[in-house]
């Protein structure tokens, strides 16, 4: 094969990295049946110091990375003297014992060094010596790649910024998985060092907050969901005139049966809230939680109305008190948000909206500017019509809002030609303003939903691996009676290792990292 050398920018050397990759491709396609693939880099020469035209050949290092044979040159590898490959070049003149300590195996006859590593990752590692930085190729697990860099003694600072960002995302994902696994283990097994009351508190907390922990906890969650639906239906049915009855003053009030059902539901919500508050490990965090504030708002109006009613008819005859009672009754609609506690989809939607504050702010800004602009234009253009419906710019805000959102109630509409043209432009701009931020919001929801699914799957898989290792430990303890069994069990004593890698990480981490990359793509 022909190598066309091109001059380099430093030390007068010549390199041919692009041609080397092309030769690798030809070797892989033309010699498919070969198990060992030659992947060579061009030989580099330096001129002598005395100016003669002769050249001294540099040290040649032959390495075999996971079955892929490669020829490297010392002047390239010594550019980073702190790495393992540079140490191999320095030790090449020494005995085979020094070289054997730097690789997995060494053939003194062919002077070939064998490494049980990932050849694809090694190609990325070699980019450091030719380009000064490393890029992780798509499809390589970032955690395993960091193990590869650690083996070759390469500092992580040589990674490109985009790869560092990807690695940071994967590390955060693994930290979330570890936290989720820890939470599941604590919920399942509890804290063995706790006192009697702490154990009772933990059991009660799991019973009220963790439906997946046991059958009674799942039953309580279903009952809570049922009471939420019943109370919401009762609140709606109680407003029907056919169901209401007249009191002594001739006013319509709720049916006594519906009031009894409402009281039972409020009783359940109150007991549930108090038990969760008592069993909570952090009372302040519990009280200030958004969902717990909704739970408190769902039960508070009932007791306030009951207190005002108990004070007598004189208090209830006050107009301000009656308005307050009506407002408190309306606050009962907050209990519908309790459904989010039992729905992972609603929780994901809430998280997506929290992360989309910037897009929502842009939407409100676009709508605000459009409403102000088109309402002012509409008011100005409709002043010439005697029966105009645009009496002021603030009154025109309502028309601009329903027009830009394409609702169009028809209670306010333009009557002049210019006004109608202004209305046409306003709803076209409204459609564009609403459509622009929608895609990022939907994308955030998909990302959060996929991440939640990956976390749950990875945590479940990690728990299965932990259970498998525990059973393997018991089997090893029983099989160590005989020497043969003990020798056979040495495989299980070592941590799980991926092929051609020293990534001694649980399988769940590798799977999670790959899943996170796939979802990010």
Coordinates of C-alpha atoms in Angstrom, one line a residue:
X1 CA 0.0 0.0 0.0
X2 CA 1.2 3.5 -0.8
X3 CA 1.8 6.1 2.0
X4 CA 2.0 9.7 0.9
X5 CA 3.7 11.7 3.6
X6 CA 2.8 15.3 4.3
X7 CA 5.0 17.7 6.2
X8 CA 4.0 18.4 9.8
X9 CA 4.1 21.8 11.6
X10 CA 6.5 20.7 14.4
X11 CA 10.0 19.4 14.6
X12 CA 10.1 18.9 10.8
X13 CA 8.4 15.5 11.1
X14 CA 6.0 13.9 8.7
X15 CA 2.8 12.2 9.6
X16 CA 0.0 10.5 7.7
X17 CA -2.9 10.0 10.1
X18 CA -5.6 10.3 7.4
X19 CA -3.9 7.8 5.1
X20 CA -3.4 5.3 8.0
X21 CA -7.2 5.3 8.7
X22 CA -7.9 4.7 5.0
X23 CA -5.4 1.8 4.9
X24 CA -7.2 0.4 8.0
X25 CA -10.5 0.4 6.1
X26 CA -9.0 -1.4 3.1
X27 CA -7.5 -4.1 5.3
X28 CA -10.8 -4.6 7.0
X29 CA -12.7 -5.0 3.8
X30 CA -10.2 -6.9 1.6
X31 CA -9.1 -9.4 4.4
X32 CA -12.4 -10.1 6.1
X33 CA -11.4 -13.6 7.2
X34 CA -8.3 -12.5 9.0
X35 CA -8.6 -12.5 12.8
X36 CA -5.7 -10.0 13.3
X37 CA -5.9 -6.7 11.6
X38 CA -2.9 -4.5 10.9
X39 CA -3.5 -0.9 11.7
X40 CA -0.3 1.0 11.0
X41 CA 0.9 4.6 11.2
X42 CA 3.5 6.0 8.9
X43 CA 7.2 5.8 9.9
X44 CA 8.6 9.2 11.0
X45 CA 12.2 10.3 10.3
X46 CA 14.3 13.1 11.7
X47 CA 17.3 14.7 10.0
X48 CA 20.6 14.4 11.7
X49 CA 21.8 17.4 13.8
X50 CA 24.9 17.9 11.6
X51 CA 22.7 18.6 8.6
X52 CA 23.4 15.4 6.7
X53 CA 20.7 14.0 4.5
X54 CA 20.6 10.7 6.4
X55 CA 17.7 9.9 8.8
X56 CA 17.5 7.8 12.0
X57 CA 14.5 5.6 12.3
X58 CA 12.6 5.9 15.5
X59 CA 11.6 3.2 17.9
X60 CA 8.9 1.0 16.6
X61 CA 6.3 -0.5 19.0
X62 CA 4.0 -3.3 18.0
X63 CA 0.8 -3.6 20.2
X64 CA -2.1 -5.9 19.9
X65 CA -5.3 -4.3 21.3
X66 CA -8.1 -6.8 21.7
X67 CA -7.0 -8.7 18.6
X68 CA -6.2 -5.6 16.5
X69 CA -2.5 -5.4 15.7
X70 CA -1.1 -1.9 15.4
X71 CA 2.4 -0.4 14.7
X72 CA 3.2 2.7 16.7
X73 CA 6.3 4.9 16.7
X74 CA 8.2 6.2 19.6
X75 CA 8.5 9.9 18.5
X76 CA 4.7 10.1 18.5
X77 CA 4.1 8.3 21.8
X78 CA 6.8 10.3 23.7
X79 CA 4.9 13.6 23.1
X80 CA 3.0 12.8 26.3
X81 CA 5.7 11.2 28.6
X82 CA 3.4 10.6 31.5
X83 CA 1.2 8.1 29.6
X84 CA 1.6 4.3 29.6
X85 CA 2.5 4.2 25.9
X86 CA 5.4 6.6 26.5
X87 CA 6.6 4.4 29.4
X88 CA 6.6 1.4 27.0
X89 CA 8.8 3.3 24.6
X90 CA 11.2 4.2 27.4
X91 CA 11.2 0.5 28.6
X92 CA 11.6 -1.0 25.1
X93 CA 15.4 -1.0 25.4
X94 CA 15.1 -2.8 28.8
X95 CA 14.3 -6.5 29.5
X96 CA 11.0 -8.2 28.9
X97 CA 10.2 -8.1 32.6
X98 CA 9.8 -4.3 32.5
X99 CA 7.6 -4.6 29.4
X100 CA 5.5 -7.4 30.9
X101 CA 4.6 -5.2 33.8
X102 CA 3.1 -2.6 31.4
X103 CA 0.9 -5.0 29.4
X104 CA -1.2 -8.1 29.8
X105 CA 1.2 -10.3 27.9
X106 CA 4.4 -10.0 26.0
X107 CA 6.0 -12.0 23.2
X108 CA 9.8 -11.5 23.3
X109 CA 10.3 -13.2 19.9
X110 CA 8.1 -10.8 17.9
X111 CA 8.4 -8.0 20.6
X112 CA 4.6 -7.7 20.5
X113 CA 2.7 -6.4 23.5
X114 CA -0.8 -7.7 24.1
X115 CA -3.6 -5.7 25.8
X116 CA -7.0 -7.0 26.6
X117 CA -8.6 -3.7 26.0
X118 CA -11.3 -2.2 23.7
X119 CA -9.8 -1.5 20.2
X120 CA -12.5 1.1 19.4
X121 CA -11.7 3.1 22.5
X122 CA -8.0 2.8 21.8
X123 CA -8.5 4.5 18.4
X124 CA -10.0 7.4 20.3
X125 CA -7.0 7.3 22.7
X126 CA -4.5 7.6 19.8
X127 CA -6.1 10.9 18.8
X128 CA -4.4 12.5 21.7
X129 CA -0.9 11.8 20.3
X130 CA -1.8 13.2 16.9
X131 CA -4.3 16.0 17.6
X132 CA -3.7 16.9 21.2
X133 CA -7.3 16.1 22.4
X134 CA -9.6 13.1 22.6
X135 CA -13.1 12.7 21.3
X136 CA -15.4 9.8 22.4
X137 CA -17.0 8.2 19.4
X138 CA -20.7 7.5 19.5
X139 CA -21.7 4.2 21.0
X140 CA -18.9 4.0 23.6
X141 CA -19.9 4.0 27.2
X142 CA -18.5 7.1 28.8
X143 CA -17.8 5.4 32.1
X144 CA -15.9 2.5 30.4
X145 CA -14.0 5.1 28.3
X146 CA -12.9 6.8 31.5
X147 CA -11.6 3.5 32.7
X148 CA -9.7 3.1 29.5
X149 CA -8.1 6.6 29.9
X150 CA -7.2 5.7 33.5
X151 CA -5.5 2.5 32.3
X152 CA -3.5 4.3 29.6
X153 CA -2.6 7.0 32.3
X154 CA -4.2 9.9 30.4
X155 CA -5.6 12.9 32.3
X156 CA -9.3 13.5 31.8
X157 CA -8.5 17.2 31.0
X158 CA -7.5 16.1 27.5
X159 CA -11.2 15.3 26.7
X160 CA -13.0 17.7 24.5
X161 CA -15.6 20.0 26.1
X162 CA -18.5 18.2 24.4
X163 CA -17.3 14.9 25.7
X164 CA -16.9 16.3 29.2
X165 CA -20.5 17.5 29.1
X166 CA -21.7 14.1 28.0
X167 CA -19.6 12.5 30.8
X168 CA -21.0 14.9 33.4
X169 CA -24.6 14.0 32.3
X170 CA -23.9 10.3 32.6
X171 CA -22.3 10.7 36.1
X172 CA -25.3 12.7 37.2
X173 CA -27.6 10.0 35.9
X174 CA -25.6 7.3 37.7
X175 CA -25.7 9.3 40.9
X176 CA -29.5 9.5 40.6
X177 CA -29.7 5.8 40.0
X178 CA -27.6 5.2 43.1
X179 CA -29.8 7.5 45.2
X180 CA -32.9 5.8 43.9
X181 CA -31.5 2.3 44.7
X182 CA -30.5 3.6 48.2
X183 CA -34.0 4.9 48.7
X184 CA -35.5 1.6 47.6
X185 CA -33.3 -0.4 49.9
X186 CA -34.1 1.9 52.9
X187 CA -37.8 1.7 52.1
X188 CA -37.6 -2.1 51.8
X189 CA -35.2 -3.0 54.6
X190 CA -35.3 0.0 56.9
X191 CA -32.5 1.3 59.1
X192 CA -31.2 -1.5 61.3
X193 CA -29.5 0.9 63.7
X194 CA -32.8 2.8 64.5
X195 CA -34.6 2.7 67.8
X196 CA -38.0 1.1 68.3
X197 CA -39.9 4.4 67.6
X198 CA -37.8 5.1 64.6
X199 CA -38.6 1.6 63.2
X200 CA -42.3 2.2 63.8
X201 CA -42.0 5.6 62.1
X202 CA -40.2 4.1 59.1
X203 CA -42.9 1.4 58.8
X204 CA -45.6 4.0 59.0
X205 CA -43.9 6.2 56.4
X206 CA -43.5 3.3 54.0
X207 CA -47.2 2.4 54.5
X208 CA -48.4 5.9 53.7
X209 CA -45.8 7.1 51.1
X210 CA -44.5 4.0 49.3
X211 CA -47.3 2.1 47.6
X212 CA -44.8 -0.3 45.9
X213 CA -43.3 -1.4 49.3
X214 CA -46.1 -3.8 50.3
X215 CA -49.7 -4.9 49.6
X216 CA -51.2 -2.9 52.5
X217 CA -49.4 0.2 51.3
X218 CA -50.8 -0.4 47.8
X219 CA -54.3 -0.8 49.3
X220 CA -54.1 2.5 51.1
X221 CA -52.9 4.3 47.9
X222 CA -55.9 2.8 46.0
X223 CA -58.3 3.9 48.8
X224 CA -56.8 7.4 48.8
X225 CA -57.3 7.6 45.1
X226 CA -60.9 6.4 45.5
X227 CA -61.7 9.1 48.1
X228 CA -60.2 11.8 45.9
X229 CA -62.5 10.9 43.0
X230 CA -65.6 10.5 45.3
X231 CA -65.0 13.9 46.9
X232 CA -64.5 15.6 43.5
X233 CA -67.7 14.1 42.2
X234 CA -69.7 15.0 45.3
X235 CA -68.4 18.6 45.0
X236 CA -69.7 18.8 41.4
X237 CA -73.0 17.1 42.1
X238 CA -73.7 19.2 45.1
X239 CA -74.1 22.3 42.9
X240 CA -77.0 20.8 40.9
X241 CA -80.2 22.7 41.7
X242 CA -82.2 19.4 41.5
X243 CA -80.1 17.8 44.2
X244 CA -80.0 20.8 46.6
X245 CA -82.6 21.4 49.3
X246 CA -84.0 24.6 50.8
X247 CA -83.1 25.5 54.4
X248 CA -85.3 27.3 56.9
X249 CA -84.4 30.7 55.4
X250 CA -85.4 29.4 51.9
X251 CA -81.8 29.3 50.6
X252 CA -80.5 26.3 48.6
X253 CA -78.0 24.1 50.5
X254 CA -76.3 20.8 49.8
X255 CA -78.1 17.6 50.4
X256 CA -77.4 16.0 53.8
X257 CA -76.3 12.8 52.2
X258 CA -73.7 14.6 50.1
X259 CA -72.6 16.5 53.2
X260 CA -72.1 13.2 55.0
X261 CA -70.0 11.8 52.2
X262 CA -68.0 15.0 52.1
X263 CA -67.4 14.7 55.9
X264 CA -66.2 11.1 55.5
X265 CA -63.8 12.0 52.7
X266 CA -62.4 15.0 54.7
X267 CA -62.0 12.6 57.7
X268 CA -59.9 10.2 55.5
X269 CA -57.8 13.1 54.2
X270 CA -57.2 14.4 57.7
X271 CA -56.1 11.1 59.1
X272 CA -53.9 10.5 56.1
X273 CA -52.2 13.9 56.4
X274 CA -51.6 13.6 60.2
X275 CA -50.1 10.1 59.9
X276 CA -47.8 11.2 57.1
X277 CA -46.8 14.2 59.1
X278 CA -46.1 12.1 62.2
X279 CA -44.0 9.5 60.3
X280 CA -42.1 12.1 58.2
X281 CA -38.4 12.0 58.9
X282 CA -38.1 15.8 58.1
X283 CA -41.2 17.7 59.4
X284 CA -40.2 21.1 58.0
X285 CA -39.5 19.7 54.5
X286 CA -42.8 17.9 54.7
X287 CA -44.8 21.0 55.6
X288 CA -43.2 23.1 52.9
X289 CA -43.6 20.6 50.1
X290 CA -45.8 21.7 47.3
X291 CA -47.9 18.5 47.3
X292 CA -48.4 18.6 51.0
X293 CA -49.5 22.3 50.8
X294 CA -52.2 21.2 48.4
X295 CA -53.2 18.4 50.8
X296 CA -53.5 21.0 53.6
X297 CA -55.5 23.3 51.4
X298 CA -57.9 20.5 50.5
X299 CA -58.9 19.8 54.1
X300 CA -58.5 23.3 55.7
X301 CA -61.7 24.9 54.1
X302 CA -64.0 22.3 55.7
X303 CA -62.8 23.0 59.2
X304 CA -62.9 26.7 58.8
X305 CA -66.5 26.6 57.5
X306 CA -67.4 24.2 60.3
X307 CA -65.9 26.6 62.9
X308 CA -67.7 29.6 61.4
X309 CA -71.0 27.7 61.4
X310 CA -70.5 26.7 65.0
X311 CA -70.2 30.3 66.1
X312 CA -73.9 30.8 65.4
X313 CA -76.3 32.3 62.9
X314 CA -75.3 35.9 64.0
X315 CA -71.8 35.3 62.6
X316 CA -73.1 33.6 59.4
X317 CA -75.4 36.5 58.6
X318 CA -72.4 38.8 58.0
X319 CA -71.9 39.4 54.3
X320 CA -68.1 39.2 54.6
X321 CA -68.3 35.9 56.4
X322 CA -70.7 34.4 53.8
X323 CA -68.3 35.5 51.0
X324 CA -65.4 34.0 52.9
X325 CA -67.3 30.7 53.3
X326 CA -68.1 30.6 49.5
X327 CA -64.4 31.3 48.7
X328 CA -63.3 28.5 51.1
X329 CA -65.8 26.1 49.5
X330 CA -64.3 26.9 46.1
X331 CA -60.9 26.0 47.4
X332 CA -62.0 22.4 47.6
X333 CA -61.1 22.1 44.0
X334 CA -57.4 21.9 45.1
X335 CA -58.0 18.3 46.1
X336 CA -58.0 17.2 42.5
X337 CA -54.3 18.0 42.4
X338 CA -53.8 15.2 45.0
X339 CA -54.1 12.8 42.0
X340 CA -50.6 13.9 41.0
X341 CA -49.3 12.0 44.1
X342 CA -50.4 8.7 42.6
X343 CA -49.6 9.5 38.9
X344 CA -46.0 9.4 37.6
X345 CA -47.2 11.0 34.3
X346 CA -48.5 14.1 36.1
X347 CA -45.3 14.3 38.1
X348 CA -43.3 14.1 34.9
X349 CA -45.4 16.9 33.4
X350 CA -44.8 19.1 36.5
X351 CA -41.0 18.5 36.2
X352 CA -41.1 19.3 32.4
X353 CA -43.0 22.6 33.1
X354 CA -40.5 23.5 35.8
X355 CA -37.6 23.1 33.4
X356 CA -39.5 25.1 30.7
X357 CA -39.9 28.4 32.6
X358 CA -37.7 30.1 30.0
X359 CA -39.9 28.9 27.1
X360 CA -43.1 29.8 29.0
X361 CA -41.7 33.2 29.7
X362 CA -41.0 33.7 26.0
X363 CA -44.6 32.7 25.2
X364 CA -46.0 35.2 27.7
X365 CA -43.7 37.9 26.4
X366 CA -44.8 37.3 22.8
X367 CA -48.4 37.3 23.8
X368 CA -48.1 40.4 25.9
X369 CA -46.4 42.4 23.2
X370 CA -49.0 41.2 20.6
X371 CA -52.0 41.9 22.8
X372 CA -50.8 45.5 23.5
X373 CA -49.9 46.1 19.9
X374 CA -53.0 44.8 18.2
X375 CA -55.5 46.1 20.8
X376 CA -54.1 49.6 20.3
X377 CA -54.3 49.3 16.5
X378 CA -57.8 47.9 16.8
X379 CA -59.0 50.7 19.0
X380 CA -57.5 53.3 16.6
X381 CA -58.9 51.8 13.5
X382 CA -62.4 51.3 14.8
X383 CA -62.9 54.8 16.1
X384 CA -64.3 55.9 12.7
X385 CA -67.3 53.5 13.0
X386 CA -70.3 54.9 14.9
X387 CA -71.2 51.5 16.4
X388 CA -67.7 50.6 17.5
X389 CA -67.3 47.9 20.1
X390 CA -63.7 49.1 21.0
X391 CA -64.4 51.7 23.6
X392 CA -60.9 51.8 25.1
X393 CA -57.5 50.2 24.7
X394 CA -57.8 48.2 28.0
X395 CA -61.2 47.0 26.9
X396 CA -59.6 45.9 23.6
X397 CA -57.2 43.7 25.5
X398 CA -59.9 41.0 25.8
X399 CA -60.5 41.1 22.0
X400 CA -56.8 40.8 21.3
X401 CA -56.4 37.8 23.7
X402 CA -59.3 35.8 22.2
X403 CA -58.2 36.6 18.7
X404 CA -54.5 35.8 19.1
X405 CA -55.4 32.5 20.8
X406 CA -57.9 31.8 17.9
X407 CA -60.8 31.4 20.4
X408 CA -63.0 34.2 19.0
X409 CA -66.1 34.3 21.2
X410 CA -67.7 36.9 18.9
X411 CA -68.8 39.3 21.7
X412 CA -66.3 41.9 20.4
X413 CA -65.3 42.1 16.7
X414 CA -64.1 44.8 14.3
X415 CA -66.5 46.4 11.8
X416 CA -64.2 48.4 9.5
X417 CA -62.0 47.1 6.7
X418 CA -58.8 48.1 8.4
X419 CA -59.9 46.6 11.7
X420 CA -60.6 43.3 10.0
X421 CA -57.2 43.3 8.4
X422 CA -55.7 44.0 11.8
X423 CA -57.6 41.1 13.2
X424 CA -56.4 38.8 10.4
X425 CA -52.7 39.7 11.1
X426 CA -53.3 39.4 14.9
X427 CA -54.5 35.8 14.8
X428 CA -51.7 34.8 12.4
X429 CA -49.1 36.3 14.7
X430 CA -50.8 34.6 17.6
X431 CA -50.6 31.2 16.0
X432 CA -46.9 31.7 15.3
X433 CA -46.2 33.1 18.8
X434 CA -47.9 30.0 20.4
X435 CA -46.3 27.5 18.1
X436 CA -42.7 28.6 18.5
X437 CA -42.1 27.7 22.2
X438 CA -44.3 24.5 22.1
X439 CA -41.6 22.2 20.6
X440 CA -39.0 22.9 23.4
X441 CA -41.7 22.2 26.0
X442 CA -42.7 19.0 24.4
X443 CA -39.0 18.0 24.0
X444 CA -38.4 18.6 27.8
X445 CA -41.4 16.4 28.6
X446 CA -40.1 13.6 26.4
X447 CA -36.6 13.9 28.0
X448 CA -38.0 13.8 31.5
X449 CA -40.3 10.9 30.7
X450 CA -37.5 8.8 29.1
X451 CA -35.2 9.7 31.9
X452 CA -37.7 8.5 34.5
X453 CA -38.2 5.2 32.6
X454 CA -34.4 4.7 32.4
X455 CA -33.9 5.4 36.1
X456 CA -36.7 3.0 37.1
X457 CA -35.4 0.3 34.8
X458 CA -31.8 0.7 35.8
X459 CA -32.6 0.8 39.5
X460 CA -34.7 -2.4 39.2
X461 CA -31.9 -4.1 37.2
X462 CA -29.4 -3.0 39.9
X463 CA -31.5 -4.5 42.6
X464 CA -31.7 -7.8 40.6
X465 CA -27.9 -7.8 40.3
X466 CA -27.5 -7.2 44.0
X467 CA -29.9 -10.1 44.7
X468 CA -27.9 -12.3 42.2
X469 CA -24.6 -11.5 43.8
X470 CA -26.0 -12.3 47.3
X471 CA -27.2 -15.7 46.1
X472 CA -23.8 -16.3 44.5
X473 CA -22.0 -15.4 47.7
X474 CA -24.1 -18.0 49.6
X475 CA -23.3 -20.6 46.9
X476 CA -19.6 -19.8 47.1
X477 CA -19.7 -20.1 50.9
X478 CA -21.1 -23.6 50.6
X479 CA -18.7 -24.6 47.8
X480 CA -15.5 -23.6 49.4
X481 CA -15.3 -26.9 51.3
X482 CA -13.5 -28.6 48.4
X483 CA -10.4 -27.1 46.6
X484 CA -11.9 -27.7 43.2
X485 CA -15.0 -25.8 43.9
X486 CA -13.0 -23.0 45.4
X487 CA -10.9 -22.7 42.3
X488 CA -14.0 -22.7 40.1
X489 CA -15.6 -20.0 42.2
X490 CA -12.7 -17.5 41.6
X491 CA -14.5 -16.2 38.6
X492 CA -17.3 -15.0 40.8
X493 CA -14.9 -13.4 43.3
X494 CA -13.9 -10.8 40.7
X495 CA -16.2 -7.8 39.9
X496 CA -18.1 -7.8 36.6
X497 CA -15.9 -6.7 33.8
X498 CA -17.0 -5.7 30.3
X499 CA -15.2 -7.2 27.3
X500 CA -11.8 -5.8 26.6
X501 CA -12.1 -3.4 29.5
X502 CA -11.2 -3.0 33.1
X503 CA -14.4 -1.1 33.8
X504 CA -15.1 -2.8 37.2
X505 CA -18.6 -1.2 37.3
X506 CA -21.9 -3.0 37.8
X507 CA -23.7 -3.9 34.7
X508 CA -26.5 -1.5 35.6
X509 CA -24.1 1.4 35.3
X510 CA -23.0 0.4 31.8
X511 CA -26.6 -0.2 30.7
X512 CA -27.7 3.1 32.1
X513 CA -24.9 5.0 30.5
X514 CA -25.8 3.5 27.1
X515 CA -29.5 4.1 27.7
X516 CA -28.8 7.7 28.6
X517 CA -26.8 8.2 25.4
X518 CA -29.5 6.7 23.3
X519 CA -32.2 8.9 24.8
X520 CA -30.0 11.9 24.3
X521 CA -29.5 11.1 20.7

